[in-house]
Short mmCIF file of N, CA, C and O in Angstrom, two decimals:
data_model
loop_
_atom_site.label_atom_id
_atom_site.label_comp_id
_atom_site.label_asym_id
_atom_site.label_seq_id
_atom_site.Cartn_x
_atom_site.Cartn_y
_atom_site.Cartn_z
N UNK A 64 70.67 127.78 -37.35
CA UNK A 64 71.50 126.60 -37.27
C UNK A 64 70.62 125.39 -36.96
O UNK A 64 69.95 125.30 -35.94
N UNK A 65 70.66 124.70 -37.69
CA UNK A 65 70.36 122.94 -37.81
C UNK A 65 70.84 122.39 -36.74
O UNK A 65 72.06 122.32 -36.62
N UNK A 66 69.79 121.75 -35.51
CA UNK A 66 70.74 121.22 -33.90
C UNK A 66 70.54 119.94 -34.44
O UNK A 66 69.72 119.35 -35.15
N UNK A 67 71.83 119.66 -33.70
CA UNK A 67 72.55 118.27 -33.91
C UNK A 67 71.76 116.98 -33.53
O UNK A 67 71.46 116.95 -32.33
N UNK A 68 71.33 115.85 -34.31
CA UNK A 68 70.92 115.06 -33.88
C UNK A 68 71.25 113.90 -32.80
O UNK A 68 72.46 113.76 -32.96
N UNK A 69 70.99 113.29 -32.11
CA UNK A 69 71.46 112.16 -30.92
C UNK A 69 71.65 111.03 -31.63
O UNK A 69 70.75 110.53 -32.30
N UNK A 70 72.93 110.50 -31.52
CA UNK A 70 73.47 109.11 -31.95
C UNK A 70 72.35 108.07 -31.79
O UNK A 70 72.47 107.11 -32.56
N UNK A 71 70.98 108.01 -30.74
CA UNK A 71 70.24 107.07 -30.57
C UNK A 71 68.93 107.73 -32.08
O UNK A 71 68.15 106.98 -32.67
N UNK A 72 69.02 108.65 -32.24
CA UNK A 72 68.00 109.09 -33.00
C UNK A 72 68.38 108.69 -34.11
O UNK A 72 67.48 108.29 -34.84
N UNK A 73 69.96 108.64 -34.71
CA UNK A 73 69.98 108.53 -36.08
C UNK A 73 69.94 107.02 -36.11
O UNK A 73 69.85 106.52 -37.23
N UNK A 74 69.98 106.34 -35.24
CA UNK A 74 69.52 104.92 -35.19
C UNK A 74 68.32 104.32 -35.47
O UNK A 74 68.02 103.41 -36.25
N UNK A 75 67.53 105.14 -34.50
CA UNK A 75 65.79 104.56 -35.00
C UNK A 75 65.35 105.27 -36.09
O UNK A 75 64.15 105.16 -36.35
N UNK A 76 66.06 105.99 -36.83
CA UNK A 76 65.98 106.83 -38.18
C UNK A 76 66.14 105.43 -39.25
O UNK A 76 65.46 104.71 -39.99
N UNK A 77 67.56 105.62 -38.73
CA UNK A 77 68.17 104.14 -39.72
C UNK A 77 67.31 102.70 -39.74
O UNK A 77 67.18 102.00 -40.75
N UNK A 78 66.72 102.40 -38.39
CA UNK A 78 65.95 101.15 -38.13
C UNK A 78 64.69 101.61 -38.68
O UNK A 78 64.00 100.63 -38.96
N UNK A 79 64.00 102.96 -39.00
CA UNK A 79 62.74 102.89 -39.06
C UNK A 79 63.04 102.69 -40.98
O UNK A 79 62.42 101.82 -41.60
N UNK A 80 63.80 103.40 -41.51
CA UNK A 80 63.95 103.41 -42.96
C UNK A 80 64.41 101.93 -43.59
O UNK A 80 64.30 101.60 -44.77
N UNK A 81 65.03 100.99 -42.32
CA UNK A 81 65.31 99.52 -43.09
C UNK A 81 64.10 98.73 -42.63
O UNK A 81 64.42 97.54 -42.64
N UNK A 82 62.26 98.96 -42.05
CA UNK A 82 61.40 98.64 -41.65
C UNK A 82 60.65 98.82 -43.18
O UNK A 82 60.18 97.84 -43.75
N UNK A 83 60.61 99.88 -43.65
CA UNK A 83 59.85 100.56 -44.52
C UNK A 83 60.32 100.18 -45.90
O UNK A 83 59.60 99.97 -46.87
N UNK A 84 61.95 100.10 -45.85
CA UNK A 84 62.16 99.79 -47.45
C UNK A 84 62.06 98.06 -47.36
O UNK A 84 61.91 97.64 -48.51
N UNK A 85 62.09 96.84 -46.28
CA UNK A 85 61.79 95.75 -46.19
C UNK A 85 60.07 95.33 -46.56
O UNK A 85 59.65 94.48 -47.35
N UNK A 86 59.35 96.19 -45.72
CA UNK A 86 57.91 96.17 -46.19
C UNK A 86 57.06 96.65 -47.66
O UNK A 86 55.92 96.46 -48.07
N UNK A 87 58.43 97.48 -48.28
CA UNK A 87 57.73 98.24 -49.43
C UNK A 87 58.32 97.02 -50.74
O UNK A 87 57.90 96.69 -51.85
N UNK A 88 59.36 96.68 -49.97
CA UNK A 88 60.44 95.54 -50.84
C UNK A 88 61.07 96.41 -51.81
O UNK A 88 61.33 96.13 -52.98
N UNK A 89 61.39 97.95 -50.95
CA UNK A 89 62.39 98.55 -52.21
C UNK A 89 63.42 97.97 -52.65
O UNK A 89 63.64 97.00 -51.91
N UNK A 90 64.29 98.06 -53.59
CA UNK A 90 65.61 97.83 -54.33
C UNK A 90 66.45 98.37 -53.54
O UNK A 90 66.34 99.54 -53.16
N UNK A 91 67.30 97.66 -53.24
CA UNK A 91 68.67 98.02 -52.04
C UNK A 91 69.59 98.82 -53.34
O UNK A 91 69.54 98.61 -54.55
N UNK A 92 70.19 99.53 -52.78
CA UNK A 92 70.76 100.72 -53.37
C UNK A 92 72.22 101.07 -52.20
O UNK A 92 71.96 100.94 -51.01
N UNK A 93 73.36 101.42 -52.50
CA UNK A 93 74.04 102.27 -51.36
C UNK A 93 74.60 103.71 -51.70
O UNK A 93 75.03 103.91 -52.83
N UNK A 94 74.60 104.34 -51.11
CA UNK A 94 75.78 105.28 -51.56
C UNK A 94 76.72 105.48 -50.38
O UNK A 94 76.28 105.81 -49.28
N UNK A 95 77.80 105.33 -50.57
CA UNK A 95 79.30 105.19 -50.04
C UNK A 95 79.93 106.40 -49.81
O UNK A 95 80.26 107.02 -50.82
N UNK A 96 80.29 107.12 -48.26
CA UNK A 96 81.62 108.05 -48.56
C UNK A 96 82.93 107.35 -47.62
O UNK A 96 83.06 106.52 -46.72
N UNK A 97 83.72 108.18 -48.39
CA UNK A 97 84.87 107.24 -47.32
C UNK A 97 84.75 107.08 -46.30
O UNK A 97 83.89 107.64 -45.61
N UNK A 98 85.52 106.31 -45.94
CA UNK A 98 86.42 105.81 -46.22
C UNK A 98 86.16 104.59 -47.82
O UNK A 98 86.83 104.25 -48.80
N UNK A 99 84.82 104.32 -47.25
CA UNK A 99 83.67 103.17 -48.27
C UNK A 99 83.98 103.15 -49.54
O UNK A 99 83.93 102.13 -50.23
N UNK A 100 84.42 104.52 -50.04
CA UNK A 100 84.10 104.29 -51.53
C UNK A 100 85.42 103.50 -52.72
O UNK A 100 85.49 103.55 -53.95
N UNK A 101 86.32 102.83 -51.68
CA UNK A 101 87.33 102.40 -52.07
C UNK A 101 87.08 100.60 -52.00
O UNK A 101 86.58 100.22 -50.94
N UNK A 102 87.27 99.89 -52.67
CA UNK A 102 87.13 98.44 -52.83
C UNK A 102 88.17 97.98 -51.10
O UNK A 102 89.32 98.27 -50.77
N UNK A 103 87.12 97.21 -50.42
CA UNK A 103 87.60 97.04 -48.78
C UNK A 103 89.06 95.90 -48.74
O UNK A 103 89.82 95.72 -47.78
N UNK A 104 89.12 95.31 -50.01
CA UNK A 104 90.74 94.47 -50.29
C UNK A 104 91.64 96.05 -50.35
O UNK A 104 91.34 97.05 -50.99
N UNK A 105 92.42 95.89 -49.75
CA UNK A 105 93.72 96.51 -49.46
C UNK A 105 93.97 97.29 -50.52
O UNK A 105 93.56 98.45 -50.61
N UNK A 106 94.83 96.54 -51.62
CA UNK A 106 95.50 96.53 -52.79
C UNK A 106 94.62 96.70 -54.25
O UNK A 106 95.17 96.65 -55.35
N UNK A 107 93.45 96.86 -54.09
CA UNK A 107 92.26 96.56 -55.19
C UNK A 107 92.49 98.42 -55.77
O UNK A 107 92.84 98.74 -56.91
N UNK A 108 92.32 98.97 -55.14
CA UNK A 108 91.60 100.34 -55.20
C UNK A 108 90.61 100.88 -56.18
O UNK A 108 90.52 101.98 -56.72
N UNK A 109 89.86 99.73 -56.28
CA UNK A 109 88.39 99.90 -57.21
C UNK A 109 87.53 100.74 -56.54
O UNK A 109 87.38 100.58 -55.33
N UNK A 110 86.82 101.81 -57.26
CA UNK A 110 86.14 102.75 -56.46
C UNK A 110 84.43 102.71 -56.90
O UNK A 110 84.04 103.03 -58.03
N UNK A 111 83.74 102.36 -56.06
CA UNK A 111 82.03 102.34 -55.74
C UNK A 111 81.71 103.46 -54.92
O UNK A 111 81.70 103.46 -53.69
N UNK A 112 81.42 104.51 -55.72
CA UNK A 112 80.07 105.68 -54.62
C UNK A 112 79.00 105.65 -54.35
O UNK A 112 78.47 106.15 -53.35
N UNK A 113 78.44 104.96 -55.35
CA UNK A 113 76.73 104.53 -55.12
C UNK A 113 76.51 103.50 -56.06
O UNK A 113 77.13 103.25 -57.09
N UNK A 114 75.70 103.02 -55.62
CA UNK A 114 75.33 101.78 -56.61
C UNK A 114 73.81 101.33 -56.39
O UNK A 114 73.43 101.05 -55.26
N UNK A 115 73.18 101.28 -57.18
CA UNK A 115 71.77 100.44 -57.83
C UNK A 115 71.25 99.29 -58.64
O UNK A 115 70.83 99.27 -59.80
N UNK A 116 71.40 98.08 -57.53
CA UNK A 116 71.96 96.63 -57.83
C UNK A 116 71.15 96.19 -58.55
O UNK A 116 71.42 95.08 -59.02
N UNK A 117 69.63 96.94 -59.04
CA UNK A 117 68.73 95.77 -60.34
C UNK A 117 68.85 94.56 -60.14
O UNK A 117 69.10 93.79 -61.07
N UNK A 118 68.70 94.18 -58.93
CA UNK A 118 68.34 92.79 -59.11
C UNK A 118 67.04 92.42 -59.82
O UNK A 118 67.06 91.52 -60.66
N UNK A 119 66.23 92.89 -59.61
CA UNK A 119 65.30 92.48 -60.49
C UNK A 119 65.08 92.09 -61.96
O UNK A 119 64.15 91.41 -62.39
N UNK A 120 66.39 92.78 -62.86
CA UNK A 120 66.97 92.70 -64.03
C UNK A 120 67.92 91.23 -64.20
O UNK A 120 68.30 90.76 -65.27
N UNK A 121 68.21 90.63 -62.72
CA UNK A 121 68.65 89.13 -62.92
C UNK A 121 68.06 88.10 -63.66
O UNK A 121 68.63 87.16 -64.23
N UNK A 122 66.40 88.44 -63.57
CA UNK A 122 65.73 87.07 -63.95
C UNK A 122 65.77 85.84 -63.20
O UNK A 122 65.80 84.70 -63.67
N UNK A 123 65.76 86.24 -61.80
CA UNK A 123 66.01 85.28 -60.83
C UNK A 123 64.84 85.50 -59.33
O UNK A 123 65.35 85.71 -58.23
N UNK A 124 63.78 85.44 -59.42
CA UNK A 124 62.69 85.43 -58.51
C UNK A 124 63.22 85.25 -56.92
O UNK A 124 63.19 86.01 -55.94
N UNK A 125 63.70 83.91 -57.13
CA UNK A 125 64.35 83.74 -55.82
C UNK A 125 65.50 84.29 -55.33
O UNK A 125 65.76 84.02 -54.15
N UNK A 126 65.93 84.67 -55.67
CA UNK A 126 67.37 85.87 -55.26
C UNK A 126 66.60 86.80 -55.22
O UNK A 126 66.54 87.13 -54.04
N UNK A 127 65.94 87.46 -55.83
CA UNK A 127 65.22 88.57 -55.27
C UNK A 127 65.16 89.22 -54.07
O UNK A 127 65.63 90.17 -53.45
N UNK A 128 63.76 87.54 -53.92
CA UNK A 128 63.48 87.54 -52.38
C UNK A 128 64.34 87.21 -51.33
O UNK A 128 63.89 87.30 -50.18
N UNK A 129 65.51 86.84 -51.51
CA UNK A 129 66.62 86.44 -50.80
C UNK A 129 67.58 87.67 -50.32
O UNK A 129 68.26 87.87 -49.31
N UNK A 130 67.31 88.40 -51.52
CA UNK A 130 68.20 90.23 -51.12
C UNK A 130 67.34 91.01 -51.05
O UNK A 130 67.69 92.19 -51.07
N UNK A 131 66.13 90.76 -50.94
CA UNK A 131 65.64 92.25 -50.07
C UNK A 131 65.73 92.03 -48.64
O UNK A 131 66.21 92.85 -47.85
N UNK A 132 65.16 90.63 -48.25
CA UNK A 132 65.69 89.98 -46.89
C UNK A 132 66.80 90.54 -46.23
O UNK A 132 66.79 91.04 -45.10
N UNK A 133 67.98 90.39 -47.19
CA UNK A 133 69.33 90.43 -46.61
C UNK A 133 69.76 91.79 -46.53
O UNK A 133 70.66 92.23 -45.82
N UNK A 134 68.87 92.55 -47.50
CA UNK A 134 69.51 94.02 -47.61
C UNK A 134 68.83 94.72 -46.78
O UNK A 134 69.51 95.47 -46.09
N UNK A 135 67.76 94.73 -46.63
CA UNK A 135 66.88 95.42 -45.67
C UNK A 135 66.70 94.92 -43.90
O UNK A 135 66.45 95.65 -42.94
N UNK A 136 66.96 93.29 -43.92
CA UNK A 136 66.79 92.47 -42.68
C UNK A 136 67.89 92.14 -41.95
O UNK A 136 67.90 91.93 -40.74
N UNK A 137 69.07 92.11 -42.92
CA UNK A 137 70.16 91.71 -42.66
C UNK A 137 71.49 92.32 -42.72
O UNK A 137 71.54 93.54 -42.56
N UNK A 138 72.70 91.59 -42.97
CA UNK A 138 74.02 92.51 -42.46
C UNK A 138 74.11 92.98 -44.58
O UNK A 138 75.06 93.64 -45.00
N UNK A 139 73.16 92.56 -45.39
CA UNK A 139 73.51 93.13 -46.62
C UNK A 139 74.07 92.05 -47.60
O UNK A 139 74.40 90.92 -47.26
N UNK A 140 74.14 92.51 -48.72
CA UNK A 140 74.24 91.25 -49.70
C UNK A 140 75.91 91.49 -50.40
O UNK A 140 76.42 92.61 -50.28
N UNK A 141 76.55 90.55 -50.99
CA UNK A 141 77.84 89.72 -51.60
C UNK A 141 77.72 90.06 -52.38
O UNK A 141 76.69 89.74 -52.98
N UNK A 142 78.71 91.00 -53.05
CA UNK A 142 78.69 90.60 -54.60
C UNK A 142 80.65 90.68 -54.93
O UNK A 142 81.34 91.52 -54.37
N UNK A 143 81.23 89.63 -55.94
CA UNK A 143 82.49 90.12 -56.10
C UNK A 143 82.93 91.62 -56.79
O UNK A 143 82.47 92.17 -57.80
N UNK A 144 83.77 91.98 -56.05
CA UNK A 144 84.25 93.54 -56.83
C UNK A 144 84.91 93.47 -58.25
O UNK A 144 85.87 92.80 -58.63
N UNK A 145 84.03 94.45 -58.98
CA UNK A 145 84.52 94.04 -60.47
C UNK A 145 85.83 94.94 -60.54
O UNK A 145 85.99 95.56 -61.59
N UNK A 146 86.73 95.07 -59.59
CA UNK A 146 88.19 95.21 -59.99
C UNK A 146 89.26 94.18 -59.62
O UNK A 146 90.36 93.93 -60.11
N UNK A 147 88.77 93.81 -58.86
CA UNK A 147 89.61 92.26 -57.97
C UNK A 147 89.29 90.99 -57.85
O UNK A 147 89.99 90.03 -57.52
N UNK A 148 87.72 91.10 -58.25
CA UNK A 148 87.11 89.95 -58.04
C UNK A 148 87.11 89.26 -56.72
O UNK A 148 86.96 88.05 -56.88
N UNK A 149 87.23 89.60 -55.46
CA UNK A 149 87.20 89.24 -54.22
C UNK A 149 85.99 89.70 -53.57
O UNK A 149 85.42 90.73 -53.93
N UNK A 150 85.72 89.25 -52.97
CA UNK A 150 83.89 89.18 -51.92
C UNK A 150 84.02 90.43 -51.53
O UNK A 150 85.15 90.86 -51.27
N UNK A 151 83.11 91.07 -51.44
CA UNK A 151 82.60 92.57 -50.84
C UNK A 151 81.10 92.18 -50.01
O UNK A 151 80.16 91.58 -50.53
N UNK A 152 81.14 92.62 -48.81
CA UNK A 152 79.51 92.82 -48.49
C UNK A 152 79.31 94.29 -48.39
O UNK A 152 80.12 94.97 -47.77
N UNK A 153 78.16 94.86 -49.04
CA UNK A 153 77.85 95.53 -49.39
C UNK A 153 76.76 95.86 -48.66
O UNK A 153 75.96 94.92 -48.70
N UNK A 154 76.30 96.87 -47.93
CA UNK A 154 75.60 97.32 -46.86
C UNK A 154 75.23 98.82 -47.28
O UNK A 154 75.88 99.57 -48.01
N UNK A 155 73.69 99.13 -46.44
CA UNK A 155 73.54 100.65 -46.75
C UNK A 155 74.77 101.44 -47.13
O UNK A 155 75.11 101.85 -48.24
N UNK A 156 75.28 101.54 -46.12
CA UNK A 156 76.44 102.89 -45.91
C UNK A 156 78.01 102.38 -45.98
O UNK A 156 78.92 103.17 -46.23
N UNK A 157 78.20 101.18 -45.77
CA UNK A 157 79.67 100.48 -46.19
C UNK A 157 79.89 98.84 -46.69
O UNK A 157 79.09 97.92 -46.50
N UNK A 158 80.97 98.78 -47.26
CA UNK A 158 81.27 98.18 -47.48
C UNK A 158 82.58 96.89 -47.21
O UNK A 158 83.71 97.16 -47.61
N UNK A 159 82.40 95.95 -46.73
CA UNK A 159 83.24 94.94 -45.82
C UNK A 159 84.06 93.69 -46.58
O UNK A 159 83.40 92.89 -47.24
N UNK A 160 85.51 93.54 -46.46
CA UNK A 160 85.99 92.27 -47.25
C UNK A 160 85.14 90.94 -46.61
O UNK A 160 84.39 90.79 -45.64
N UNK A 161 85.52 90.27 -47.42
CA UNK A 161 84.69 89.07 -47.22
C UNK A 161 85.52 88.09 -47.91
O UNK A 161 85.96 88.23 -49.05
N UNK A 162 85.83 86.43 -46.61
CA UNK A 162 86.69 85.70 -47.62
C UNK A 162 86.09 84.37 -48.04
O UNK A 162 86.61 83.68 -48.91
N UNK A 163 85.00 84.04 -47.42
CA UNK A 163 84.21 82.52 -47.85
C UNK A 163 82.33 83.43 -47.63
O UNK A 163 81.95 83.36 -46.46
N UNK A 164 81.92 83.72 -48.02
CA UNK A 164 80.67 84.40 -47.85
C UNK A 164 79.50 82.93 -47.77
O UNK A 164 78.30 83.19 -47.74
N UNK A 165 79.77 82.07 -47.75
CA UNK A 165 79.00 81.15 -47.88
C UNK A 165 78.93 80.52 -46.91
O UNK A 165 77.98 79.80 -46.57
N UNK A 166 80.39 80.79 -46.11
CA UNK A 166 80.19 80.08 -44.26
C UNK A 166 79.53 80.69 -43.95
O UNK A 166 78.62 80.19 -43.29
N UNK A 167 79.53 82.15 -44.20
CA UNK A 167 78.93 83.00 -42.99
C UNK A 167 77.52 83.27 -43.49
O UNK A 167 76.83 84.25 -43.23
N UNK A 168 77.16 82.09 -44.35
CA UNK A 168 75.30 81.95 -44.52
C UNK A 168 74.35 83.61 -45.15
O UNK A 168 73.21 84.06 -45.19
N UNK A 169 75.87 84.06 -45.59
CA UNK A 169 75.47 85.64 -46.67
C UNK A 169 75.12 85.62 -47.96
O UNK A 169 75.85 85.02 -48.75
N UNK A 170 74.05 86.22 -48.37
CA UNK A 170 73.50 86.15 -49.66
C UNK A 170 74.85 86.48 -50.72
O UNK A 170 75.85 87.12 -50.41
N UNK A 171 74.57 85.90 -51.94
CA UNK A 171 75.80 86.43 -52.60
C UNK A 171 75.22 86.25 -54.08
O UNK A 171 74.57 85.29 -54.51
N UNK A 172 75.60 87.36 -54.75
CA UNK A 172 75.29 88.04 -55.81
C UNK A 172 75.27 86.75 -56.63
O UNK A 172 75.10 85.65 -56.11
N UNK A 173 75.54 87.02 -58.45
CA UNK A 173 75.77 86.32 -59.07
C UNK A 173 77.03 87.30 -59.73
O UNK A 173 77.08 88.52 -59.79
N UNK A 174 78.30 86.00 -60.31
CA UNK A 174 79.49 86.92 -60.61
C UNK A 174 79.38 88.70 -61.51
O UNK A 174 79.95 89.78 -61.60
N UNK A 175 78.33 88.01 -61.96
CA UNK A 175 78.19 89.52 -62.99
C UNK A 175 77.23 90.51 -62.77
O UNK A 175 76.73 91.19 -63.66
N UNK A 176 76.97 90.58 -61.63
CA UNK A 176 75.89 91.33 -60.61
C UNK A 176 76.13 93.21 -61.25
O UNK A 176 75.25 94.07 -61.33
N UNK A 177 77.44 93.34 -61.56
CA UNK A 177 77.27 94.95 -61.69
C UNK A 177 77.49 95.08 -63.15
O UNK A 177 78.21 96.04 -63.42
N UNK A 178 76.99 94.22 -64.45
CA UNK A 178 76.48 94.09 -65.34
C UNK A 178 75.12 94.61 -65.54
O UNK A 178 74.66 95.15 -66.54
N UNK A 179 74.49 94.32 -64.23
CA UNK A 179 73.24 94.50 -64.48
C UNK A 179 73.13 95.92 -63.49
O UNK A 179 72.17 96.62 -63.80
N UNK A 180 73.75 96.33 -62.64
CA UNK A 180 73.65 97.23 -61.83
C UNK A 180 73.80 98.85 -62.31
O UNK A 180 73.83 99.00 -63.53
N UNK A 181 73.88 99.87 -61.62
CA UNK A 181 73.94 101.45 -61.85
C UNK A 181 74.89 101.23 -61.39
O UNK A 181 74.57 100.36 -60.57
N UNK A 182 76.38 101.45 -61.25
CA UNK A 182 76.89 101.76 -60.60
C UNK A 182 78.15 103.17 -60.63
O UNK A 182 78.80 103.46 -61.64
N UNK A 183 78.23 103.72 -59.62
CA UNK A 183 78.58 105.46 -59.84
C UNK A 183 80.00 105.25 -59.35
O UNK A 183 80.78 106.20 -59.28
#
């Protein structure tokens, strides 16, 4: 039997892996289980399990560097949900409504962000 890890461990797990993919400047990626994998508007019920945002496929240098920042440094990057079209922040492991993403000084996609993305 596999012993159980300590709530503080899977933390500096989590903090050491958003150190490493910030320094390597990996591609923010999530995969979602529920409750997550349901679009966070109420009434939407658009469903995201994982996703692989290609930003780099934007053609946009500076957004780039603006979402690895945010994805790796920060609370995660904006993009609208392509079933509702309403703000999502999008984070390792979940996903959060969002109603002005621009007060709250959050990176935010471009509308057609999962055009260019994997998404499962």
């Amino acid at each position: 039997m596999i012993p159980a890890v300590s709530p503080e461990e899977v933390e500096r797990r989590i903090e050491e892996y958003r150190q490493e993919g910030y320094k390597r400047r990996a591609m923010p990626h999530g995969v979602y289980e529920d409750p997550y994998i349901v679009c966070p508007w109420g009434n939407c019920g658009y469903r995201i399990a994982a996703v692989d945002f290609h930003i780099e496929k934007m053609g946009n240098p500076g957004l780039y560097t603006q979402v690895i920042s945010a994805w790796w440094q920060g609370p995660g990057i904006v993009g609208r949900c392509p079933g509702c079209g309403r703000y999502v922040l999008f984070s390792l492991s979940a996903k959060q409504a969002v109603d002005d993403p621009t007060a709250s000084g959050l990176t935010v996609l471009p509308d057609d962000w999962h055009q260019y993305a994997y998404v499962i």
